CSV table of C-alpha atoms in Angstrom, one decimal:
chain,number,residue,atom,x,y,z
X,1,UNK,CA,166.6,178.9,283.9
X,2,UNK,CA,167.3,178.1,287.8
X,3,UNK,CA,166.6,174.8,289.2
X,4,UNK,CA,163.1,174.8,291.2
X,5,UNK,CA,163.4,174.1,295.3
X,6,UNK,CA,162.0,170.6,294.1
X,7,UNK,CA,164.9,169.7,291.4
X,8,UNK,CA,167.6,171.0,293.2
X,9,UNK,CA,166.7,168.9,296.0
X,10,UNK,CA,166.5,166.2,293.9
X,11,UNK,CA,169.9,166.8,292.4
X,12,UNK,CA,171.2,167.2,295.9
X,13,UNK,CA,170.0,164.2,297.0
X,14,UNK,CA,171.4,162.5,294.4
X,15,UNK,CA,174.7,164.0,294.8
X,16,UNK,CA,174.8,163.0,298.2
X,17,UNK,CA,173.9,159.1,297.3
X,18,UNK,CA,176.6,159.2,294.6
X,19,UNK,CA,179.2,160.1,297.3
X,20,UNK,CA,177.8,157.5,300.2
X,21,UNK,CA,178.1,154.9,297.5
X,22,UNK,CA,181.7,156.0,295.9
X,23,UNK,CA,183.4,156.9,299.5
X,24,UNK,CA,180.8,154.7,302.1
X,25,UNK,CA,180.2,156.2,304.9
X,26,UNK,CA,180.1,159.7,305.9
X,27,UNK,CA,179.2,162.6,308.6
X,28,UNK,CA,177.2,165.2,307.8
X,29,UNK,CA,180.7,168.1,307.8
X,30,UNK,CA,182.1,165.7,305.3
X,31,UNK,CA,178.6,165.7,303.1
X,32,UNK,CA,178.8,169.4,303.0
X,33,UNK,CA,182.9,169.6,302.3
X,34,UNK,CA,182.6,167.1,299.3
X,35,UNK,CA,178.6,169.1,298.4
X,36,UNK,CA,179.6,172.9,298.7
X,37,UNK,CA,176.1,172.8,300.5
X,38,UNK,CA,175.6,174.6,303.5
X,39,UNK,CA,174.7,173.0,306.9
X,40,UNK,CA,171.1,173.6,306.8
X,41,UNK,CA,171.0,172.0,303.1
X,42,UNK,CA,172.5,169.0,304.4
X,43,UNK,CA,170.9,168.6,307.5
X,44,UNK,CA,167.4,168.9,305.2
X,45,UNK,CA,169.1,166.3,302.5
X,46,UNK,CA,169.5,163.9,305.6
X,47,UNK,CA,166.8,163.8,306.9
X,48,UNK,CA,165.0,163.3,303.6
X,49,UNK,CA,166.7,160.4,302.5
X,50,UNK,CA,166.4,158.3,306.2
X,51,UNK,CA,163.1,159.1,305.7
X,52,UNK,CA,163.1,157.3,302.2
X,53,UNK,CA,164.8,154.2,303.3
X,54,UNK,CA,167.7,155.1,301.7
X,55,UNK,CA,170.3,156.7,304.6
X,56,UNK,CA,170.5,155.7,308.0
X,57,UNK,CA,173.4,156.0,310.8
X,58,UNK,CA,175.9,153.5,310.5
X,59,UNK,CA,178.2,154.5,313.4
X,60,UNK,CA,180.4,157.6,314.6
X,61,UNK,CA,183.6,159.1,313.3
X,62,UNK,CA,186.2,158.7,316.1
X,63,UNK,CA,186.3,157.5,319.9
X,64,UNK,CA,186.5,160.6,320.9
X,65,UNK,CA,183.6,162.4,319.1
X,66,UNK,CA,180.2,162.7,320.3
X,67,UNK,CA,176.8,163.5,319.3
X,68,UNK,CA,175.0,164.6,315.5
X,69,UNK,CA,178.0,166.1,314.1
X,70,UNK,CA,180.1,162.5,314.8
X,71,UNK,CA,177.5,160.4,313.0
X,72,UNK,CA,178.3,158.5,310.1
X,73,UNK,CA,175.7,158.2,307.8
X,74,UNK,CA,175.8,155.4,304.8
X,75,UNK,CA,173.8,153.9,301.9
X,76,UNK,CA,170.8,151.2,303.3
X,77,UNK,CA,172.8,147.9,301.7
X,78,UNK,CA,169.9,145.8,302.5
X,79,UNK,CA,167.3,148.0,301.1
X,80,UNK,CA,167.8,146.2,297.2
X,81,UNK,CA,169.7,142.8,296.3
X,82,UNK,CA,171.6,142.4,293.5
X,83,UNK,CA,172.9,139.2,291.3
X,84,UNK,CA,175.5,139.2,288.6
X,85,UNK,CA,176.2,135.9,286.0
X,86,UNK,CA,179.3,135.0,284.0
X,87,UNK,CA,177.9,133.1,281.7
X,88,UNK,CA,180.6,130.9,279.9
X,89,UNK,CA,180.8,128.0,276.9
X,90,UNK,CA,181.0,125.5,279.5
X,91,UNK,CA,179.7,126.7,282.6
X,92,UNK,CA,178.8,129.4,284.4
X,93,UNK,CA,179.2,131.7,288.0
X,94,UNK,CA,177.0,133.4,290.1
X,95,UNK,CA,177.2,136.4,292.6
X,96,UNK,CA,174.8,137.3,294.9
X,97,UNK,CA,175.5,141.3,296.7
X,98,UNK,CA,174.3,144.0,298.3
X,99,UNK,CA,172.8,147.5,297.2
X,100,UNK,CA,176.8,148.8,298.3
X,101,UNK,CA,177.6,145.7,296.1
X,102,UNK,CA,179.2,144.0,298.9
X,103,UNK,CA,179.5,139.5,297.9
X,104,UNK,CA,177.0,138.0,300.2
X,105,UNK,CA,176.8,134.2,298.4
X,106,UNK,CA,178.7,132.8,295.1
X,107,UNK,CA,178.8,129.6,293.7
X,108,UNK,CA,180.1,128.4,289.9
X,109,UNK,CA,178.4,125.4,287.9
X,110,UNK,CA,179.9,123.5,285.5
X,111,UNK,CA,177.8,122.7,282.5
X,112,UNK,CA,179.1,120.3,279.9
X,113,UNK,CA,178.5,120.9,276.1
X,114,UNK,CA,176.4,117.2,276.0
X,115,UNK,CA,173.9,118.6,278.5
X,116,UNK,CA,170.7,119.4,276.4
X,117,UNK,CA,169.0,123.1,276.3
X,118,UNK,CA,166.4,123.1,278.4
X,119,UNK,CA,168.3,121.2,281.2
X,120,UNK,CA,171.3,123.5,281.0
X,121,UNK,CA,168.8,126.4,281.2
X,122,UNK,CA,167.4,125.0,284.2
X,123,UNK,CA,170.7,124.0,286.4
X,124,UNK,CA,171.7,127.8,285.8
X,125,UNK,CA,168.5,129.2,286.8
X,126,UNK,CA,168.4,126.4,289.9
X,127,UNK,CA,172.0,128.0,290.9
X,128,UNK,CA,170.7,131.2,291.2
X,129,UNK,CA,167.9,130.8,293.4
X,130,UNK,CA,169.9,128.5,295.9
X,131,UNK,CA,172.9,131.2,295.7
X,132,UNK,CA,170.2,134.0,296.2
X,133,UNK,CA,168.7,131.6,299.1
X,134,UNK,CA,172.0,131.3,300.7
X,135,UNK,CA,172.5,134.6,300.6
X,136,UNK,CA,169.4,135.1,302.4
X,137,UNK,CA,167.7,136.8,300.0
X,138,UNK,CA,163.9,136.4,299.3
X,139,UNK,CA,163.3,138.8,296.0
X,140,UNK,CA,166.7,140.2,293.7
X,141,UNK,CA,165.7,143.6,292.3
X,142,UNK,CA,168.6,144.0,289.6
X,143,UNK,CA,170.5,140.9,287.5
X,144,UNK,CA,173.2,141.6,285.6
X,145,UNK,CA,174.1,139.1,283.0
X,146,UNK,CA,177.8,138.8,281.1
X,147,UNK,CA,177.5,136.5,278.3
X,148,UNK,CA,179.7,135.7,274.6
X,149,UNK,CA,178.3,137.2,271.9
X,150,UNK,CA,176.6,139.7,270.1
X,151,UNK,CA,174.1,141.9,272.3
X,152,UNK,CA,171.4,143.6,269.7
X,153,UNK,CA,171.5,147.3,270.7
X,154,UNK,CA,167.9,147.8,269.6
X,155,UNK,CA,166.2,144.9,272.1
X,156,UNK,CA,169.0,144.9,274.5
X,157,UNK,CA,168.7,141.2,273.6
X,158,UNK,CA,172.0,138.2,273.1
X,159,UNK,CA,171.8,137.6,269.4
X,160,UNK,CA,171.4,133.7,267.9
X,161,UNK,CA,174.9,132.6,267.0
X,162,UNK,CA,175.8,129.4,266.2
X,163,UNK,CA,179.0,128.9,267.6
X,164,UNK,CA,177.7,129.7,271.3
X,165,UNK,CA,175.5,127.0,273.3
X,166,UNK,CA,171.8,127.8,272.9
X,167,UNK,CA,171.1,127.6,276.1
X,168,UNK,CA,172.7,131.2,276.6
X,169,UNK,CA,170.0,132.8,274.7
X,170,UNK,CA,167.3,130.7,276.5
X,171,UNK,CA,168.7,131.3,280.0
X,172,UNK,CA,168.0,135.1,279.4
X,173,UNK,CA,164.9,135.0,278.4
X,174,UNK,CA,164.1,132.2,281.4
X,175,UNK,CA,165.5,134.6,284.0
X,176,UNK,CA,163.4,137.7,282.4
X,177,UNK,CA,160.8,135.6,282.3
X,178,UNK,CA,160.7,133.8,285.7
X,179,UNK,CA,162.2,136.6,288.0
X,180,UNK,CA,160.3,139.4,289.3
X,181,UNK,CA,163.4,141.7,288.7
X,182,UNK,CA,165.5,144.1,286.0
X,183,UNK,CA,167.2,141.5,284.0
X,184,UNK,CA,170.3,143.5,281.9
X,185,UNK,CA,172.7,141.4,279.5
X,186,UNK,CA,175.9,142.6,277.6
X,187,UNK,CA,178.8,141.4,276.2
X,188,UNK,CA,181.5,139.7,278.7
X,189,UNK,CA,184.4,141.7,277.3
X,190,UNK,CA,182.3,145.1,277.5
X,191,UNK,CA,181.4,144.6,281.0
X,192,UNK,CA,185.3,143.4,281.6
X,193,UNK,CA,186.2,147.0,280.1
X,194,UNK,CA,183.4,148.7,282.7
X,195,UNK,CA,185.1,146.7,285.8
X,196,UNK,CA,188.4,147.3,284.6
X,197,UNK,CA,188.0,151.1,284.3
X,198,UNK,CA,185.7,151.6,287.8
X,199,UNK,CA,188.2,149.2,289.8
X,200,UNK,CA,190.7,147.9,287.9
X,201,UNK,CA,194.0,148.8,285.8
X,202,UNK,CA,191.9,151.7,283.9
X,203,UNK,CA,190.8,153.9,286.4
X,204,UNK,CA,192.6,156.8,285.4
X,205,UNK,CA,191.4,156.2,281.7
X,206,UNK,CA,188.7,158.3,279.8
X,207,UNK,CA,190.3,156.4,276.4
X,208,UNK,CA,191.5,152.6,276.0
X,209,UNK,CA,190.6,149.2,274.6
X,210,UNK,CA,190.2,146.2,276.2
X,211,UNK,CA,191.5,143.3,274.5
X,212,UNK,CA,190.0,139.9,275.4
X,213,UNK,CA,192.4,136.8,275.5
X,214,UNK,CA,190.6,133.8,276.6
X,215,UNK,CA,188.5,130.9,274.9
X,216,UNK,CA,188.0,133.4,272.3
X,217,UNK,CA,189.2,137.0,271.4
X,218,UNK,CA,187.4,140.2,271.7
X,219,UNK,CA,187.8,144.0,272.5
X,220,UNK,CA,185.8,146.8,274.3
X,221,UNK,CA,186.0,150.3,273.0
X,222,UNK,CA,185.6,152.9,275.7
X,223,UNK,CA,186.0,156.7,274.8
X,224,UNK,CA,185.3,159.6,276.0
X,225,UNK,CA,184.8,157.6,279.4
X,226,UNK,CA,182.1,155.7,277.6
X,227,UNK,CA,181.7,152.4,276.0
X,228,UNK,CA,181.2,152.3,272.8
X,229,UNK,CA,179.2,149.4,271.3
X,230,UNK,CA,178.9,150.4,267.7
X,231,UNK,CA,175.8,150.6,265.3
X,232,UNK,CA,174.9,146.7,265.4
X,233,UNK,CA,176.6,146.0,268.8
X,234,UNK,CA,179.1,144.4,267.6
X,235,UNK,CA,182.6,147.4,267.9
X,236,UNK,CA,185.5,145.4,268.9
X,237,UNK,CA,184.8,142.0,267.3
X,238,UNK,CA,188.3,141.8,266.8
X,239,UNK,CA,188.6,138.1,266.0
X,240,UNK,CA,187.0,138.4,262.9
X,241,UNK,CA,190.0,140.8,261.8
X,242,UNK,CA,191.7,139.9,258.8
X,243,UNK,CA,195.4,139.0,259.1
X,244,UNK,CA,197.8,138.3,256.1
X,245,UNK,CA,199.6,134.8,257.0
X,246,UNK,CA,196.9,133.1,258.8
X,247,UNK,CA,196.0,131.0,256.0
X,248,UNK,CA,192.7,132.5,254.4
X,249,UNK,CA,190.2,135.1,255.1
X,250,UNK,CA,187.7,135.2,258.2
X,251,UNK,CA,183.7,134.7,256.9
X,252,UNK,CA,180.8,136.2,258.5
X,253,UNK,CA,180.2,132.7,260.3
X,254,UNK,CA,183.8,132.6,261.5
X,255,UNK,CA,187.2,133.9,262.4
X,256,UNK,CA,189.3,131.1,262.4
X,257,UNK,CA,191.5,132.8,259.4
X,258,UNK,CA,191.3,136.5,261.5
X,259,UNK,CA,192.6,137.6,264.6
X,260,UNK,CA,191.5,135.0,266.5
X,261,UNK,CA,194.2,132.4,265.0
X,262,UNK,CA,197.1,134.5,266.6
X,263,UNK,CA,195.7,135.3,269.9
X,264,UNK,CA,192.9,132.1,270.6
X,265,UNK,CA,193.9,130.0,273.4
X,266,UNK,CA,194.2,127.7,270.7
X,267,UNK,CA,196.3,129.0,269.1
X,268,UNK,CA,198.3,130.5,272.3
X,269,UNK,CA,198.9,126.5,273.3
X,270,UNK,CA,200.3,125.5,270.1
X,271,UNK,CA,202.6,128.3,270.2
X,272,UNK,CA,203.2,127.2,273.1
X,273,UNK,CA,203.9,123.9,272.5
X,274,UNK,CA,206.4,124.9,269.5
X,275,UNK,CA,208.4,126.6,271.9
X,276,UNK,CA,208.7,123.5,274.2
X,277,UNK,CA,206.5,125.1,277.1
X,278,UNK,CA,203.8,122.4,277.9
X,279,UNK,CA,200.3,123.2,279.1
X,280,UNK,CA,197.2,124.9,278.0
X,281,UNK,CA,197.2,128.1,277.2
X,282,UNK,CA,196.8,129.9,280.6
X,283,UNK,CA,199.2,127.7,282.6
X,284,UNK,CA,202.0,127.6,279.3
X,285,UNK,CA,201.7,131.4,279.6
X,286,UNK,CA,202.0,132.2,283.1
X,287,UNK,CA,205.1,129.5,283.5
X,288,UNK,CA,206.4,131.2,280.9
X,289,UNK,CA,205.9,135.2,282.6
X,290,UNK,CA,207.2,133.6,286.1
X,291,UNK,CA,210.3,132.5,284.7
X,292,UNK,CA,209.5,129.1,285.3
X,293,UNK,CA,210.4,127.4,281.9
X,294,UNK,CA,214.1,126.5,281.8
X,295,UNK,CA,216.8,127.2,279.1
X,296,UNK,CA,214.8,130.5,277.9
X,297,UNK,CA,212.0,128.8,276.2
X,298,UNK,CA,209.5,130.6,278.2
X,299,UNK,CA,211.5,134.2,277.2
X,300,UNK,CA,210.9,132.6,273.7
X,301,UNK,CA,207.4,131.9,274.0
X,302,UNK,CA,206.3,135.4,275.5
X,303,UNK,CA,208.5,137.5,272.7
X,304,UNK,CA,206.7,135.3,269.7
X,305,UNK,CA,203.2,135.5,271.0
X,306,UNK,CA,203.9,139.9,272.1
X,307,UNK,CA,204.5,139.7,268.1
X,308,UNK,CA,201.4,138.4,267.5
X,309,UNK,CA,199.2,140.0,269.6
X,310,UNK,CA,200.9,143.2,268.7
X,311,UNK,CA,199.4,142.8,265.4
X,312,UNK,CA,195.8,143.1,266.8
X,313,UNK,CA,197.0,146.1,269.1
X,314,UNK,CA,198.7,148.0,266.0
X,315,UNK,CA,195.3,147.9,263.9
X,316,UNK,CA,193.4,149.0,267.5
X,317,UNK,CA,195.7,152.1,267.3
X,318,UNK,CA,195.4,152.9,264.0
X,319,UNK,CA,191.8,153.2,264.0
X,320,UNK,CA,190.9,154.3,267.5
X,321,UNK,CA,194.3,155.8,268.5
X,322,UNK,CA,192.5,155.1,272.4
X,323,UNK,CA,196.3,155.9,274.0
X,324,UNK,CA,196.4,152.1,275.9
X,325,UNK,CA,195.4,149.2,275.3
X,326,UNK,CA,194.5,146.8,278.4
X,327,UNK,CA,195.3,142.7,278.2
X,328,UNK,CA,192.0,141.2,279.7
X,329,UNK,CA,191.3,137.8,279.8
X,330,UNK,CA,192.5,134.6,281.6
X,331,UNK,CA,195.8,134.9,279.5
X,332,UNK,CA,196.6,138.7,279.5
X,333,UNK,CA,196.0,137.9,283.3
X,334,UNK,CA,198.9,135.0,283.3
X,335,UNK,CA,200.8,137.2,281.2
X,336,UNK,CA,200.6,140.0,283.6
X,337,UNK,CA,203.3,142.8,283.4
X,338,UNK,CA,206.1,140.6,281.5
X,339,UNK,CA,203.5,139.9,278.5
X,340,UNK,CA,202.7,143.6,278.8
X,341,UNK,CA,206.1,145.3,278.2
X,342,UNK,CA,206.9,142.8,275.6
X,343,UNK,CA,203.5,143.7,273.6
X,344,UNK,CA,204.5,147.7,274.1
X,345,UNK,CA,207.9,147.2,273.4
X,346,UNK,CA,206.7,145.4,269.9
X,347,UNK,CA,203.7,147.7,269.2
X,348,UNK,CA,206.5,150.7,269.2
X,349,UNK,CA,208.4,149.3,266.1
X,350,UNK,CA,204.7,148.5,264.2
X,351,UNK,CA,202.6,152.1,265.2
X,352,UNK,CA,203.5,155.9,265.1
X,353,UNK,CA,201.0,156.4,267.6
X,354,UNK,CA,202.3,155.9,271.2
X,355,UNK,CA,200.1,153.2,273.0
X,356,UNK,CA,200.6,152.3,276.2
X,357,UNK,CA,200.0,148.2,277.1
X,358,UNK,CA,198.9,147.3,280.7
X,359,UNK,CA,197.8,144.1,282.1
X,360,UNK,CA,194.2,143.6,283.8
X,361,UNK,CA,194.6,143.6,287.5
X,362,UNK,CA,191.0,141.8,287.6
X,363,UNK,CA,192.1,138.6,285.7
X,364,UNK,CA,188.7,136.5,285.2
X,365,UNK,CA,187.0,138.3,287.8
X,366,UNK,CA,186.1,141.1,285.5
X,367,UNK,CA,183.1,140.1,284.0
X,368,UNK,CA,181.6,139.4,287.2
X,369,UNK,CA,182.7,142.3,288.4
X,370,UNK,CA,181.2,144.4,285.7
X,371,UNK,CA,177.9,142.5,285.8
X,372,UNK,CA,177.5,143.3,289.2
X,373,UNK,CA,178.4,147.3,288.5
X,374,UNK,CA,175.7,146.8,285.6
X,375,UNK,CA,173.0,145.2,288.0
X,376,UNK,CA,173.7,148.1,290.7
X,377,UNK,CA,173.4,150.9,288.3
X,378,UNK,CA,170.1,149.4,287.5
X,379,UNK,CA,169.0,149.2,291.2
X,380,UNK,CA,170.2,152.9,292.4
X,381,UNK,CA,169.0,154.4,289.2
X,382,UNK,CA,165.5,152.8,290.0
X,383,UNK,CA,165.8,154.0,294.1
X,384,UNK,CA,168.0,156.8,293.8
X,385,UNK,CA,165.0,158.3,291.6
X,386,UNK,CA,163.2,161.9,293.0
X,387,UNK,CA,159.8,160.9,294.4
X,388,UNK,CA,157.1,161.9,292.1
């Protein structure tokens, strides 16, 4: 059945957002080149959406054009404020953007684990309003929230777990509480996978995993171009995966015998440390990638822990098969390409399947990243809406 006049100028409209936002500005001959509409359809689409709020003229293209044809039209990046959180064991960081996502005010906040519940909750939710004031920003319409953890895919909700501070859980709820505004929360490594396939070293990537090397250890699952959180929100708790030689079995309350005891930070710095490279476990393993550590100990280092983080990356491919596998996290970050190649070059000799390692290019930025891409979503989905 054909589209009504009214739904295909919806879908038109929203077309033309969905470029504006993905290539910024833009004249109206480029709107119809990128459309297939004709001239009259675009000219109508225009006028429509400056009349919403949503477009207005942000300049011309060239010095040496002139008049309607030369104006460059883009996305209203005041018209909605956005705020994204990495919420961390010890701490968090905040980000305060732009409809076009652009950073207007960010600010990070230590929070150590003596502080009590409600006075963690309310240092965090004080950080946002003075980054959101500093911005300049009276009312955020859209806060994305990255957080540790289990997200229940039911409420949309951060589970209770006791090996996470409990002011995580009570922040959310706060914010939601306390904020006239969309409050979305997900798991840190999933929103790492969103940022790292929009902007980062997936973009070409329909299939991959993200694997998580930090603090702690986790994975994001994206296929088919979209993430995949499994039936209790919990695909890619990787930690938890049982590993012969680590001196027992993980439990349903903890992974210290799983993954997590090859490729924890912990566990990263006393490999480390056996090798003769000092430092925690970011540091040890970015001396160690820039050829810093003298008389091959850091080659040493990198080839022992590629072994064991090959082991997580040959059960990934033997389950999802997802074609690469990106290193995340503070440490994959350190690691870069020299932890990369080593972990491909390893993986080869465990799996069939041919998997592909590459390091993040967004580092510890990701989450943010993501949260904000999460908190934007929610904004243009809201105005990018056909009027009623």
């Amino acid at each position: 059945m054909p589209a009504s006049p009214s739904t295909a100028r919806a879908i038109n409209d929203r077309l033309a957002l969905r470029l504006l936002q993905q290539e910024g500005p833009l004249t109206a001959n480029q709107l119809k080149t990128l459309t297939g509409l004709s001239r009259p359809s675009v000219a109508d689409l225009v006028e429509r959406l400056q009349e919403s709020g949503l477009v207005r003229v942000v300049g011309e293209a060239g010095e040496q054009r002139r008049g309607p044809n030369a104006r460059l039209y883009g996305i209203v990046a005041d018209r909605a404020h956005l705020a994204a959180l990495d919420v961390r064991t010890q701490g968090l960081s905040v980000v305060v953007a732009d409809l076009v996502g652009a950073t207007l005010a960010e600010a990070t906040l230590p929070i150590g684990s003596d502080t009590g519940t409600e006075p963690a909750v309310e240092r965090a939710v004080a950080l946002l309003e003075s980054t959101a004031r500093q911005a300049g920003v009276r009312r955020l319409h859209s806060v994305g929230i990255g957080a540790p953890g289990l997200i229940d895919p039911v409420t949309g909700e951060l589970r209770n777990s006791t090996k996470l501070p409990a002011w995580h859980r009570r922040l959310v709820a706060a914010l939601q509480h306390r904020l006239p505004a969309t409050v979305l929360v997900e798991n840190e490594t999933n929103l790492a996978a969103v940022a790292e396939q929009r902007l980062g070293s997936a973009r070409d990537l329909d299939d991959f995993v993200l694997l998580w090397l930090g603090q702690g250890v986790g994975a994001a699952v994206v296929l088919g171009g979209a993430l995949r959180r499994g039936a209790s929100g919990g695909a890619g708790e990787i930690g938890f995966l049982p590993v012969p030689g680590t001196g027992g079995l993980p439990s349903a309350t903890g992974c210290d015998a799983g993954f997590h005891a090859l490729a924890g930070a912990a566990a990263v710095r006393g490999l480390a440390a056996r090798h003769g490279v000092d430092g925690e476990a970011e540091e040890a393993v970015r001396a160690a990638a820039a050829g810093e550590c003298p008389g091959g100990r850091g080659d040493a280092f990198l080839d022992a822990l590629a072994g064991q983080l090959a082991v997580g990356a040959a059960a990934v491919a033997a389950v999802l098969d997802p074609g690469c596998v990106v290193l995340g996290g503070e440490i994959g970050h350190a690691g870069g390409a020299a932890l990369a190649s080593r972990v491909e070059s390893r993986l080869t000799a465990l799996s069939p399947l041919r998997t592909v390692i590459r390091p993040t290019e967004l580092g510890g930025e990701a989450v943010l990243r993501g949260a904000l891409l999460a908190a934007r979503e929610a904004a243009q989905a809201e105005l990018f809406a056909p009027a009623s």
